[in-house]
Coordinates of C-alpha atoms in Angstrom, one line a residue:
X111 CA 74.5 -49.5 -28.7
X112 CA 73.7 -51.3 -32.5
X113 CA 70.8 -49.6 -34.7
X114 CA 69.5 -50.6 -38.2
X115 CA 68.4 -48.3 -40.5
X116 CA 66.3 -48.4 -43.7
X117 CA 64.5 -46.1 -46.1
X118 CA 64.6 -46.9 -50.2
X119 CA 65.1 -43.9 -51.2
X120 CA 67.0 -40.9 -47.4
X121 CA 70.2 -40.2 -47.9
X122 CA 71.4 -42.9 -45.9
X123 CA 75.4 -41.7 -45.1
X124 CA 74.1 -38.4 -44.5
X125 CA 71.5 -40.3 -41.8
X126 CA 74.1 -42.1 -40.6
X127 CA 76.9 -39.8 -39.8
X128 CA 74.1 -37.1 -37.5
X129 CA 73.3 -40.3 -36.0
X130 CA 75.7 -41.3 -34.6
X131 CA 76.9 -37.7 -33.8
X132 CA 73.4 -37.4 -31.5
X133 CA 73.9 -40.8 -29.9
X134 CA 77.4 -40.9 -28.6
X135 CA 78.4 -44.7 -28.7
X136 CA 76.2 -45.8 -30.9
X137 CA 77.3 -48.5 -33.9
X138 CA 74.7 -47.1 -36.7
X139 CA 74.6 -49.2 -40.3
X140 CA 73.0 -49.4 -43.8
X141 CA 70.5 -52.9 -43.2
X142 CA 71.1 -55.2 -46.8
X143 CA 69.7 -58.4 -47.1
X144 CA 71.2 -61.2 -45.5
X145 CA 72.0 -58.6 -42.2
X146 CA 71.0 -61.1 -39.1
X147 CA 73.2 -59.6 -36.7
X148 CA 72.8 -58.4 -33.7
X149 CA 70.8 -54.5 -33.7
X150 CA 69.2 -52.4 -30.2
X151 CA 67.1 -50.0 -32.3
X152 CA 65.8 -50.4 -35.9
X153 CA 64.8 -47.6 -38.2
X154 CA 62.5 -48.7 -41.0
X155 CA 60.2 -46.9 -43.8
X156 CA 57.8 -49.3 -45.8
X157 CA 60.2 -52.3 -44.5
X158 CA 60.8 -55.9 -46.1
X159 CA 59.5 -58.3 -44.1
X160 CA 63.2 -60.1 -43.1
X161 CA 64.4 -57.0 -41.2
X162 CA 62.3 -57.6 -38.5
X163 CA 61.4 -60.9 -38.2
X164 CA 62.8 -62.5 -34.7
X165 CA 64.8 -60.1 -34.4
X166 CA 65.0 -59.1 -30.8
X167 CA 65.0 -55.3 -30.8
X168 CA 64.1 -52.3 -27.8
X169 CA 62.3 -50.3 -30.1
X170 CA 61.7 -49.6 -33.7
X171 CA 61.2 -46.1 -35.6
X172 CA 59.3 -45.5 -38.0
X173 CA 60.5 -42.5 -40.2
X174 CA 57.4 -40.7 -40.9
X175 CA 54.2 -39.1 -38.9
X176 CA 52.3 -42.9 -40.1
X177 CA 53.1 -46.2 -39.3
X178 CA 50.1 -47.5 -41.7
X179 CA 53.0 -49.5 -43.9
X180 CA 54.2 -51.7 -41.3
X181 CA 50.7 -52.2 -39.2
X182 CA 48.9 -53.6 -42.8
X183 CA 52.2 -56.1 -43.6
X184 CA 51.8 -57.0 -39.9
X185 CA 48.5 -58.9 -40.5
X186 CA 49.8 -60.0 -43.2
X187 CA 52.4 -61.4 -41.2
X188 CA 52.2 -61.4 -37.8
X189 CA 55.8 -63.0 -36.4
X190 CA 57.5 -60.0 -38.4
X191 CA 57.5 -57.5 -35.1
X192 CA 57.0 -59.4 -31.8
X193 CA 54.3 -57.5 -29.6
X194 CA 56.3 -56.7 -26.9
X195 CA 58.5 -54.3 -28.7
X196 CA 57.3 -50.6 -29.0
X197 CA 56.4 -49.4 -31.8
X198 CA 57.1 -44.9 -32.8
X199 CA 56.3 -42.8 -35.3
X200 CA 57.9 -38.9 -35.6
X201 CA 55.5 -36.8 -33.6
X202 CA 56.1 -33.6 -35.7
X203 CA 59.1 -33.0 -36.2
X204 CA 58.9 -30.0 -38.5
X205 CA 56.1 -31.8 -39.9
X206 CA 53.2 -29.4 -37.8
X207 CA 54.4 -26.6 -39.0
X208 CA 54.4 -27.5 -42.7
X209 CA 50.9 -29.2 -42.1
X210 CA 50.0 -25.1 -41.4
X211 CA 51.9 -23.7 -44.2
X212 CA 49.9 -26.5 -46.4
X213 CA 45.9 -25.8 -44.6
X214 CA 46.2 -22.2 -43.5
X215 CA 47.0 -20.8 -47.3
X216 CA 44.4 -23.0 -48.5
X217 CA 41.6 -22.2 -46.1
X218 CA 42.8 -18.4 -47.1
X219 CA 43.0 -19.4 -50.4
X220 CA 39.0 -20.6 -50.3
X221 CA 37.8 -17.8 -48.0
X222 CA 39.2 -14.7 -50.3
X223 CA 37.4 -16.5 -53.5
X224 CA 41.0 -16.7 -55.5
X225 CA 39.7 -19.7 -56.8
X226 CA 36.8 -18.3 -58.2
X227 CA 38.9 -15.0 -59.6
X228 CA 41.0 -18.2 -61.4
X229 CA 37.9 -19.7 -63.2
X230 CA 36.9 -15.4 -64.2
X231 CA 40.8 -15.6 -65.7
X232 CA 40.1 -18.4 -67.6
X233 CA 37.4 -16.9 -69.3
X234 CA 38.9 -13.2 -69.6
X235 CA 36.5 -11.5 -67.3
X236 CA 36.8 -8.8 -64.7
X237 CA 34.4 -9.6 -62.7
X238 CA 34.6 -8.5 -58.7
X239 CA 33.2 -11.0 -56.7
X240 CA 30.7 -10.8 -52.7
X241 CA 33.6 -11.3 -49.8
X242 CA 32.4 -15.0 -47.9
X243 CA 31.4 -14.3 -44.2
X244 CA 34.0 -15.5 -41.7
X245 CA 31.5 -16.3 -39.4
X246 CA 30.3 -18.5 -41.5
X247 CA 33.3 -20.5 -42.9
X248 CA 33.3 -23.0 -40.3
X249 CA 36.7 -25.5 -40.6
X250 CA 36.0 -28.7 -39.1
X251 CA 39.2 -31.1 -38.8
X252 CA 38.4 -34.9 -39.0
X253 CA 41.6 -35.8 -36.5
X254 CA 42.2 -34.6 -33.6
X255 CA 45.4 -35.8 -33.1
X256 CA 49.7 -33.8 -32.4
X257 CA 49.2 -32.3 -36.4
X258 CA 45.3 -32.1 -36.1
X259 CA 46.1 -30.2 -32.9
X260 CA 48.9 -28.0 -34.8
X261 CA 46.4 -26.9 -37.7
X262 CA 43.8 -25.6 -35.4
X263 CA 45.9 -23.4 -33.6
X264 CA 47.0 -21.8 -36.9
X265 CA 44.0 -21.1 -38.1
X266 CA 42.3 -19.3 -35.1
X267 CA 44.5 -16.1 -35.0
X268 CA 42.5 -16.0 -38.8
X269 CA 39.5 -15.8 -36.6
X270 CA 37.5 -18.9 -38.5
X271 CA 35.2 -21.0 -36.2
X272 CA 37.0 -24.6 -36.0
X273 CA 35.7 -28.0 -34.8
X274 CA 36.9 -31.9 -34.3
X275 CA 35.9 -34.5 -35.1
X276 CA 37.9 -37.6 -33.7
X277 CA 37.4 -41.4 -31.6
X278 CA 37.8 -39.1 -28.6
X279 CA 36.2 -35.6 -26.8
X280 CA 39.2 -32.9 -27.5
X281 CA 39.4 -29.9 -24.6
X282 CA 40.8 -27.6 -26.8
X283 CA 39.9 -24.1 -26.0
X284 CA 38.7 -21.9 -28.9
X285 CA 37.7 -25.6 -30.5
X286 CA 33.6 -26.9 -30.9
X287 CA 34.2 -30.8 -30.2
X288 CA 32.5 -33.8 -31.3
X289 CA 33.5 -37.2 -31.1
X290 CA 32.3 -40.8 -32.6
X291 CA 30.2 -42.1 -35.5
X292 CA 26.4 -41.2 -33.4
X293 CA 28.2 -37.2 -33.8
X294 CA 29.6 -37.4 -37.0
X295 CA 26.8 -35.9 -38.8
X296 CA 26.9 -33.0 -36.6
X297 CA 30.2 -32.1 -37.0
X298 CA 29.8 -32.2 -40.7
X299 CA 26.6 -30.4 -41.5
X300 CA 27.7 -26.9 -40.2
X301 CA 31.0 -27.3 -41.7
X302 CA 32.6 -25.6 -44.1
X303 CA 35.7 -26.5 -45.2
X304 CA 36.3 -30.2 -44.3
X305 CA 40.0 -30.8 -43.1
X306 CA 41.0 -34.7 -43.0
X307 CA 44.2 -35.5 -40.8
X308 CA 43.0 -39.0 -40.1
X309 CA 44.8 -41.6 -39.2
X310 CA 45.1 -45.0 -41.6
X311 CA 42.5 -47.5 -39.4
X312 CA 40.0 -50.4 -40.7
X313 CA 38.3 -47.9 -38.9
X314 CA 38.6 -45.2 -40.7
X315 CA 39.3 -46.3 -44.8
X316 CA 36.3 -45.1 -47.0
X317 CA 34.6 -42.5 -44.0
X318 CA 34.7 -39.2 -46.6
X319 CA 32.0 -40.9 -48.9
X320 CA 29.1 -40.2 -50.6
X321 CA 26.9 -39.9 -47.5
X322 CA 29.7 -38.1 -45.2
X323 CA 29.9 -35.6 -48.3
X324 CA 26.0 -35.0 -48.6
X325 CA 26.0 -34.0 -44.7
X326 CA 28.7 -31.3 -46.0
X327 CA 27.7 -27.6 -45.5
X328 CA 26.6 -27.1 -49.6
X329 CA 29.2 -26.1 -51.6
X330 CA 31.6 -26.5 -49.2
X331 CA 35.3 -28.0 -49.6
X332 CA 37.9 -30.9 -49.0
X333 CA 40.8 -30.7 -48.3
X334 CA 42.9 -33.8 -47.7
X335 CA 46.6 -34.6 -46.0
X336 CA 46.0 -37.2 -44.3
X337 CA 45.7 -40.7 -46.7
X338 CA 43.9 -40.9 -50.3
X339 CA 42.3 -44.4 -48.7
X340 CA 39.9 -41.8 -47.1
X341 CA 38.7 -40.7 -49.6
X342 CA 36.1 -42.7 -51.9
X343 CA 37.1 -40.9 -54.9
X344 CA 34.4 -41.8 -57.3
X345 CA 32.1 -39.9 -54.6
X346 CA 33.7 -37.1 -54.4
X347 CA 33.8 -36.8 -58.1
X348 CA 30.5 -37.1 -57.7
X349 CA 30.1 -34.5 -55.4
X350 CA 31.6 -32.5 -57.1
X351 CA 29.8 -32.5 -60.3
X352 CA 26.9 -32.4 -58.6
X353 CA 28.2 -29.0 -56.7
X354 CA 27.6 -30.1 -53.7
X355 CA 30.8 -29.6 -53.3
X356 CA 32.6 -26.1 -54.7
X357 CA 36.9 -28.2 -54.5
X358 CA 39.2 -29.8 -53.2
X359 CA 42.8 -29.5 -52.6
X360 CA 44.7 -33.2 -52.4
X361 CA 47.4 -34.1 -51.4
X362 CA 47.3 -37.7 -51.1
X363 CA 45.5 -40.7 -52.7
X364 CA 43.9 -44.3 -53.1
X365 CA 47.3 -44.9 -55.5
X366 CA 50.1 -43.2 -56.3
X367 CA 50.8 -41.5 -57.9
X368 CA 48.1 -40.7 -59.2
X369 CA 47.4 -42.9 -63.1
X370 CA 47.5 -41.0 -65.9
X371 CA 43.9 -41.8 -66.1
X372 CA 42.7 -40.5 -63.0
X373 CA 39.8 -38.0 -63.9
X374 CA 41.0 -36.3 -61.1
X375 CA 44.1 -35.0 -63.4
X376 CA 41.5 -32.7 -65.8
X377 CA 39.0 -31.8 -62.8
X378 CA 38.7 -27.9 -62.9
X379 CA 37.3 -28.4 -59.4
X380 CA 40.5 -30.5 -58.5
X381 CA 43.4 -29.2 -57.6
X382 CA 46.8 -31.7 -56.3
X383 CA 49.8 -31.4 -54.7
X384 CA 52.2 -35.0 -55.3
X385 CA 52.2 -36.3 -51.5
X386 CA 54.2 -33.3 -49.9
X387 CA 52.6 -31.4 -47.8
X388 CA 54.8 -32.8 -44.8
X389 CA 57.9 -34.6 -45.1
X390 CA 60.4 -36.0 -42.8
X391 CA 62.5 -33.0 -41.6
X392 CA 65.9 -34.4 -41.0
X393 CA 67.3 -32.3 -38.4
X394 CA 64.4 -32.5 -36.5
X395 CA 64.0 -36.3 -37.2
X396 CA 67.1 -36.9 -36.0
X397 CA 66.6 -34.7 -32.9
X398 CA 63.2 -37.0 -31.5
X399 CA 64.8 -40.1 -31.8
X400 CA 67.9 -39.3 -30.3
X401 CA 65.9 -37.9 -27.2
X402 CA 63.6 -40.5 -27.0
X403 CA 66.3 -43.4 -27.2
X404 CA 67.8 -41.9 -25.0
X405 CA 65.4 -41.7 -22.7
X406 CA 64.3 -45.7 -22.9
X407 CA 68.0 -46.2 -21.7
X408 CA 67.3 -43.9 -19.5
X409 CA 63.4 -46.1 -18.3
X410 CA 61.6 -42.1 -18.6
X411 CA 58.8 -41.3 -19.6
X412 CA 58.4 -41.2 -23.5
X413 CA 56.0 -40.2 -26.8
X414 CA 55.2 -41.0 -29.5
X415 CA 54.5 -44.9 -29.3
X416 CA 52.1 -46.7 -31.5
X417 CA 49.2 -48.6 -29.9
X418 CA 49.2 -51.1 -33.1
X419 CA 45.0 -51.8 -32.1
X420 CA 44.3 -48.1 -33.1
X421 CA 46.8 -47.7 -35.1
X422 CA 48.3 -44.9 -34.3

């Protein structure tokens, strides 16, 4: 079995050694320009078109939870990847726990009014504030996939009212479910903390805009853990400046790295991190890939395959 590997920043020698150890008989090589030798599987992140074009592969694995970079290249270069070749994304592989940590810590930060206390500290004010009512601090999760389910599960332990919104209705215990564009307004209207975990598709680009932000409860918060293109940043700034939104925590942006002249840097009610909410954990990823390849070779059922039409 031959596997080609390409990632512009990963420790490629470590990955090759780990994959060969986890997959008996596998020959793993780093793909470089001009390498047209046969391969059975490709493991990639932002792959060059020439790496995949014309190859007869059993499957391609994206080395992350999102596949939008591959799908966007496919739009420009439809022959890059034969439609019959399965495309897989990493399912969880440690990302679920990281998302849980991030979401729980930020929701509690806002619920306990630590943002307000930091603002008072900056003004040298010693002033206890009224507590928020837990039953009124509803958390709404946009995107009800593997990571959305993990985040909802972690927040249930804290007793917050929970709701989710996605393309199709979910039946998560203790979570109110909304589905489809026709129910998005109702979902937002009772949401105090909006957590975005949507996939990046043509339908979700710009979905968090002025109209949708206006449908949130007054004084709501936005936590964006998915993709920057989901949020209209000008509309977000307008909602913050009008105090419709009380705060935003952003891990992703429409342009990355965030340009130095972006007003988001200096906005007093915007906090941010540099796209680190959930990173690929190598050991867990190797375990998932090796297990999935074994299932594919044996003809067993697998999970994580991407529906290219849906985009996830």
